[in-house]
Amino acid sequence: MERTFVMIKPDGVQRNLVGEIISRLEKKGLKIVGLKMLKISLDLAEQHYQEHKEKPFFPKLVEFITSGPVVAMVVEGIKTVSTVREMMGATNPLEAAPGTIRATYGMYMERNVIHGSDSLASARREINLFFKPEEMLN
């Protein structure tokens, strides 16, 4: 079993898509083993997006992800990282395959409603940023 990190971004929370997105993950057969709603601090946002720190869009990323509450999740299943990535679709909702979460609910690149880890290494790092071991089911 793999675990990955999934976050419903402020636009998804604000648009009341939390239940719909969680339902899609669960209907796929994935198990939610950690779940919380939080407002991300500036420090946590900068750690989360550290690989983009030198890119020109970094300040906008941090500003957006700290603009409202998010729902952070640890999701478990077989090949979970690739399954969630496939379900999310391309980063730009206008390029995402029909039926994916981003194609269905995303507005544009900066408002694509969901984040999912892109590798097992990223999943471990992101899970550890957002969750303590005792906050997850075993």
PDB file of C-alpha atoms in Angstrom:
ATOM      1  CA  MET A   1       0.000   0.000   0.000  1.00  0.00           C
ATOM      2  CA  GLU A   2       1.164   3.496  -0.856  1.00  0.00           C
ATOM      3  CA  ARG A   3       0.274   6.731   0.830  1.00  0.00           C
ATOM      4  CA  THR A   4       0.150  10.117  -0.823  1.00  0.00           C
ATOM      5  CA  PHE A   5      -0.657  13.666   0.153  1.00  0.00           C
ATOM      6  CA  VAL A   6      -3.701  15.392  -1.332  1.00  0.00           C
ATOM      7  CA  MET A   7      -4.838  18.943  -0.662  1.00  0.00           C
ATOM      8  CA  ILE A   8      -8.051  20.637  -1.670  1.00  0.00           C
ATOM      9  CA  LYS A   9      -6.901  24.194  -2.260  1.00  0.00           C
ATOM     10  CA  PRO A  10      -8.643  27.374  -1.061  1.00  0.00           C
ATOM     11  CA  ASP A  11     -10.680  27.680  -4.280  1.00  0.00           C
ATOM     12  CA  GLY A  12     -12.026  24.135  -3.869  1.00  0.00           C
ATOM     13  CA  VAL A  13     -12.946  24.742  -0.223  1.00  0.00           C
ATOM     14  CA  GLN A  14     -14.517  28.126  -0.997  1.00  0.00           C
ATOM     15  CA  ARG A  15     -16.593  26.603  -3.809  1.00  0.00           C
ATOM     16  CA  ASN A  16     -17.865  23.794  -1.516  1.00  0.00           C
ATOM     17  CA  LEU A  17     -16.191  20.994  -3.515  1.00  0.00           C
ATOM     18  CA  VAL A  18     -14.658  19.170  -0.533  1.00  0.00           C
ATOM     19  CA  GLY A  19     -17.325  16.465  -0.288  1.00  0.00           C
ATOM     20  CA  GLU A  20     -17.407  15.892  -4.040  1.00  0.00           C
ATOM     21  CA  ILE A  21     -13.624  15.514  -4.311  1.00  0.00           C
ATOM     22  CA  ILE A  22     -13.378  13.209  -1.275  1.00  0.00           C
ATOM     23  CA  SER A  23     -16.258  11.158  -2.672  1.00  0.00           C
ATOM     24  CA  ARG A  24     -14.438  10.713  -5.986  1.00  0.00           C
ATOM     25  CA  LEU A  25     -11.296   9.507  -4.202  1.00  0.00           C
ATOM     26  CA  GLU A  26     -13.267   7.067  -2.061  1.00  0.00           C
ATOM     27  CA  LYS A  27     -15.333   5.776  -4.975  1.00  0.00           C
ATOM     28  CA  LYS A  28     -12.055   4.954  -6.724  1.00  0.00           C
ATOM     29  CA  GLY A  29     -11.248   2.690  -3.796  1.00  0.00           C
ATOM     30  CA  LEU A  30      -8.754   4.925  -2.024  1.00  0.00           C
ATOM     31  CA  LYS A  31      -8.835   5.188   1.761  1.00  0.00           C
ATOM     32  CA  ILE A  32      -8.579   8.490   3.641  1.00  0.00           C
ATOM     33  CA  VAL A  33      -6.226   7.803   6.568  1.00  0.00           C
ATOM     34  CA  GLY A  34      -5.600  11.426   7.595  1.00  0.00           C
ATOM     35  CA  LEU A  35      -7.838  14.463   7.162  1.00  0.00           C
ATOM     36  CA  LYS A  36      -7.918  18.022   8.475  1.00  0.00           C
ATOM     37  CA  MET A  37      -8.964  21.512   7.516  1.00  0.00           C
ATOM     38  CA  LEU A  38      -6.461  24.258   8.232  1.00  0.00           C
ATOM     39  CA  LYS A  39      -5.277  27.697   7.240  1.00  0.00           C
ATOM     40  CA  ILE A  40      -1.703  27.321   6.017  1.00  0.00           C
ATOM     41  CA  SER A  41       0.857  29.628   7.595  1.00  0.00           C
ATOM     42  CA  LEU A  42       3.353  31.559   5.490  1.00  0.00           C
ATOM     43  CA  ASP A  43       6.183  29.367   6.810  1.00  0.00           C
ATOM     44  CA  LEU A  44       4.370  26.107   5.984  1.00  0.00           C
ATOM     45  CA  ALA A  45       3.448  27.403   2.509  1.00  0.00           C
ATOM     46  CA  GLU A  46       7.075  28.270   1.772  1.00  0.00           C
ATOM     47  CA  GLN A  47       8.207  24.819   2.944  1.00  0.00           C
ATOM     48  CA  HIS A  48       5.499  23.099   0.897  1.00  0.00           C
ATOM     49  CA  TYR A  49       6.463  24.934  -2.304  1.00  0.00           C
ATOM     50  CA  GLN A  50      10.227  25.002  -1.614  1.00  0.00           C
ATOM     51  CA  GLU A  51      11.108  23.490  -5.016  1.00  0.00           C
ATOM     52  CA  HIS A  52       9.574  26.576  -6.685  1.00  0.00           C
ATOM     53  CA  LYS A  53      11.299  29.143  -4.439  1.00  0.00           C
ATOM     54  CA  GLU A  54      13.462  30.611  -7.222  1.00  0.00           C
ATOM     55  CA  LYS A  55      10.674  30.718  -9.816  1.00  0.00           C
ATOM     56  CA  PRO A  56       8.870  33.971 -10.627  1.00  0.00           C
ATOM     57  CA  PHE A  57       5.450  32.550  -9.729  1.00  0.00           C
ATOM     58  CA  PHE A  58       6.515  31.491  -6.188  1.00  0.00           C
ATOM     59  CA  PRO A  59       5.081  34.569  -4.399  1.00  0.00           C
ATOM     60  CA  LYS A  60       1.694  34.081  -6.097  1.00  0.00           C
ATOM     61  CA  LEU A  61       1.646  30.378  -5.124  1.00  0.00           C
ATOM     62  CA  VAL A  62       2.297  31.226  -1.490  1.00  0.00           C
ATOM     63  CA  GLU A  63      -0.209  34.086  -1.514  1.00  0.00           C
ATOM     64  CA  PHE A  64      -2.941  31.873  -2.957  1.00  0.00           C
ATOM     65  CA  ILE A  65      -2.400  28.808  -0.754  1.00  0.00           C
ATOM     66  CA  THR A  66      -2.487  31.007   2.377  1.00  0.00           C
ATOM     67  CA  SER A  67      -5.582  32.946   1.225  1.00  0.00           C
ATOM     68  CA  GLY A  68      -8.134  30.648   2.843  1.00  0.00           C
ATOM     69  CA  PRO A  69      -8.639  27.244   4.433  1.00  0.00           C
ATOM     70  CA  VAL A  70      -7.497  24.048   2.734  1.00  0.00           C
ATOM     71  CA  VAL A  71      -8.319  20.402   3.361  1.00  0.00           C
ATOM     72  CA  ALA A  72      -5.208  18.255   3.753  1.00  0.00           C
ATOM     73  CA  MET A  73      -5.435  14.483   3.393  1.00  0.00           C
ATOM     74  CA  VAL A  74      -3.331  11.374   3.507  1.00  0.00           C
ATOM     75  CA  VAL A  75      -4.736   8.874   1.032  1.00  0.00           C
ATOM     76  CA  GLU A  76      -3.833   5.190   0.928  1.00  0.00           C
ATOM     77  CA  GLY A  77      -4.194   2.478  -1.697  1.00  0.00           C
ATOM     78  CA  ILE A  78      -2.435   0.558  -4.445  1.00  0.00           C
ATOM     79  CA  LYS A  79      -0.336   2.810  -6.712  1.00  0.00           C
ATOM     80  CA  THR A  80      -1.943   5.775  -4.962  1.00  0.00           C
ATOM     81  CA  VAL A  81       0.459   8.457  -6.205  1.00  0.00           C
ATOM     82  CA  SER A  82      -0.144   7.657  -9.882  1.00  0.00           C
ATOM     83  CA  THR A  83      -3.855   6.992  -9.357  1.00  0.00           C
ATOM     84  CA  VAL A  84      -4.441  10.360  -7.702  1.00  0.00           C
ATOM     85  CA  ARG A  85      -2.330  12.154 -10.324  1.00  0.00           C
ATOM     86  CA  GLU A  86      -4.408  10.566 -13.076  1.00  0.00           C
ATOM     87  CA  MET A  87      -7.671  11.468 -11.319  1.00  0.00           C
ATOM     88  CA  MET A  88      -6.537  15.097 -10.882  1.00  0.00           C
ATOM     89  CA  GLY A  89      -5.581  15.674 -14.510  1.00  0.00           C
ATOM     90  CA  ALA A  90      -3.118  18.179 -15.957  1.00  0.00           C
ATOM     91  CA  THR A  91      -2.118  21.170 -13.809  1.00  0.00           C
ATOM     92  CA  ASN A  92      -3.822  23.508 -16.276  1.00  0.00           C
ATOM     93  CA  PRO A  93      -7.553  22.646 -16.178  1.00  0.00           C
ATOM     94  CA  LEU A  94      -7.891  23.802 -19.792  1.00  0.00           C
ATOM     95  CA  GLU A  95      -5.500  20.994 -20.793  1.00  0.00           C
ATOM     96  CA  ALA A  96      -6.794  18.339 -18.385  1.00  0.00           C
ATOM     97  CA  ALA A  97      -8.518  15.252 -19.766  1.00  0.00           C
ATOM     98  CA  PRO A  98     -12.327  15.328 -19.635  1.00  0.00           C
ATOM     99  CA  GLY A  99     -13.703  13.830 -16.439  1.00  0.00           C
ATOM    100  CA  THR A 100     -10.626  14.574 -14.329  1.00  0.00           C
ATOM    101  CA  ILE A 101     -11.042  16.654 -11.179  1.00  0.00           C
ATOM    102  CA  ARG A 102      -9.237  19.658 -12.650  1.00  0.00           C
ATOM    103  CA  ALA A 103     -11.090  19.505 -15.978  1.00  0.00           C
ATOM    104  CA  THR A 104     -14.414  19.285 -14.154  1.00  0.00           C
ATOM    105  CA  TYR A 105     -13.857  21.848 -11.382  1.00  0.00           C
ATOM    106  CA  GLY A 106     -10.709  23.848 -12.175  1.00  0.00           C
ATOM    107  CA  MET A 107     -11.043  27.361 -13.524  1.00  0.00           C
ATOM    108  CA  TYR A 108      -7.522  28.076 -14.803  1.00  0.00           C
ATOM    109  CA  MET A 109      -3.896  27.276 -13.961  1.00  0.00           C
ATOM    110  CA  GLU A 110      -3.802  29.239 -10.691  1.00  0.00           C
ATOM    111  CA  ARG A 111      -7.233  27.983  -9.578  1.00  0.00           C
ATOM    112  CA  ASN A 112      -7.114  24.233 -10.173  1.00  0.00           C
ATOM    113  CA  VAL A 113      -8.766  23.153  -6.844  1.00  0.00           C
ATOM    114  CA  ILE A 114      -6.440  20.260  -5.917  1.00  0.00           C
ATOM    115  CA  HIS A 115      -2.838  19.318  -5.218  1.00  0.00           C
ATOM    116  CA  GLY A 116      -1.414  15.800  -5.109  1.00  0.00           C
ATOM    117  CA  SER A 117       2.141  14.640  -4.516  1.00  0.00           C
ATOM    118  CA  ASP A 118       4.055  13.896  -7.722  1.00  0.00           C
ATOM    119  CA  SER A 119       6.185  11.043  -6.319  1.00  0.00           C
ATOM    120  CA  LEU A 120       6.545   8.810  -3.284  1.00  0.00           C
ATOM    121  CA  ALA A 121       9.431  10.977  -2.057  1.00  0.00           C
ATOM    122  CA  SER A 122       7.299  14.130  -2.349  1.00  0.00           C
ATOM    123  CA  ALA A 123       4.403  12.319  -0.665  1.00  0.00           C
ATOM    124  CA  ARG A 124       6.548  11.421   2.345  1.00  0.00           C
ATOM    125  CA  ARG A 125       7.896  14.981   2.610  1.00  0.00           C
ATOM    126  CA  GLU A 126       4.459  16.600   2.271  1.00  0.00           C
ATOM    127  CA  ILE A 127       2.743  14.168   4.655  1.00  0.00           C
ATOM    128  CA  ASN A 128       5.424  14.938   7.254  1.00  0.00           C
ATOM    129  CA  LEU A 129       4.926  18.682   6.756  1.00  0.00           C
ATOM    130  CA  PHE A 130       1.184  18.527   7.356  1.00  0.00           C
ATOM    131  CA  PHE A 131       0.622  15.509   9.650  1.00  0.00           C
ATOM    132  CA  LYS A 132       2.053  13.993  12.810  1.00  0.00           C
ATOM    133  CA  PRO A 133       2.025  10.166  12.861  1.00  0.00           C
ATOM    134  CA  GLU A 134      -0.654  10.118  15.574  1.00  0.00           C
ATOM    135  CA  GLU A 135      -2.995  12.137  13.337  1.00  0.00           C
ATOM    136  CA  MET A 136      -3.276   9.251  10.861  1.00  0.00           C
ATOM    137  CA  LEU A 137      -4.936   5.855  10.978  1.00  0.00           C
ATOM    138  CA  ASN A 138      -2.569   2.910  10.972  1.00  0.00           C
TER     139      ASN A 138
END
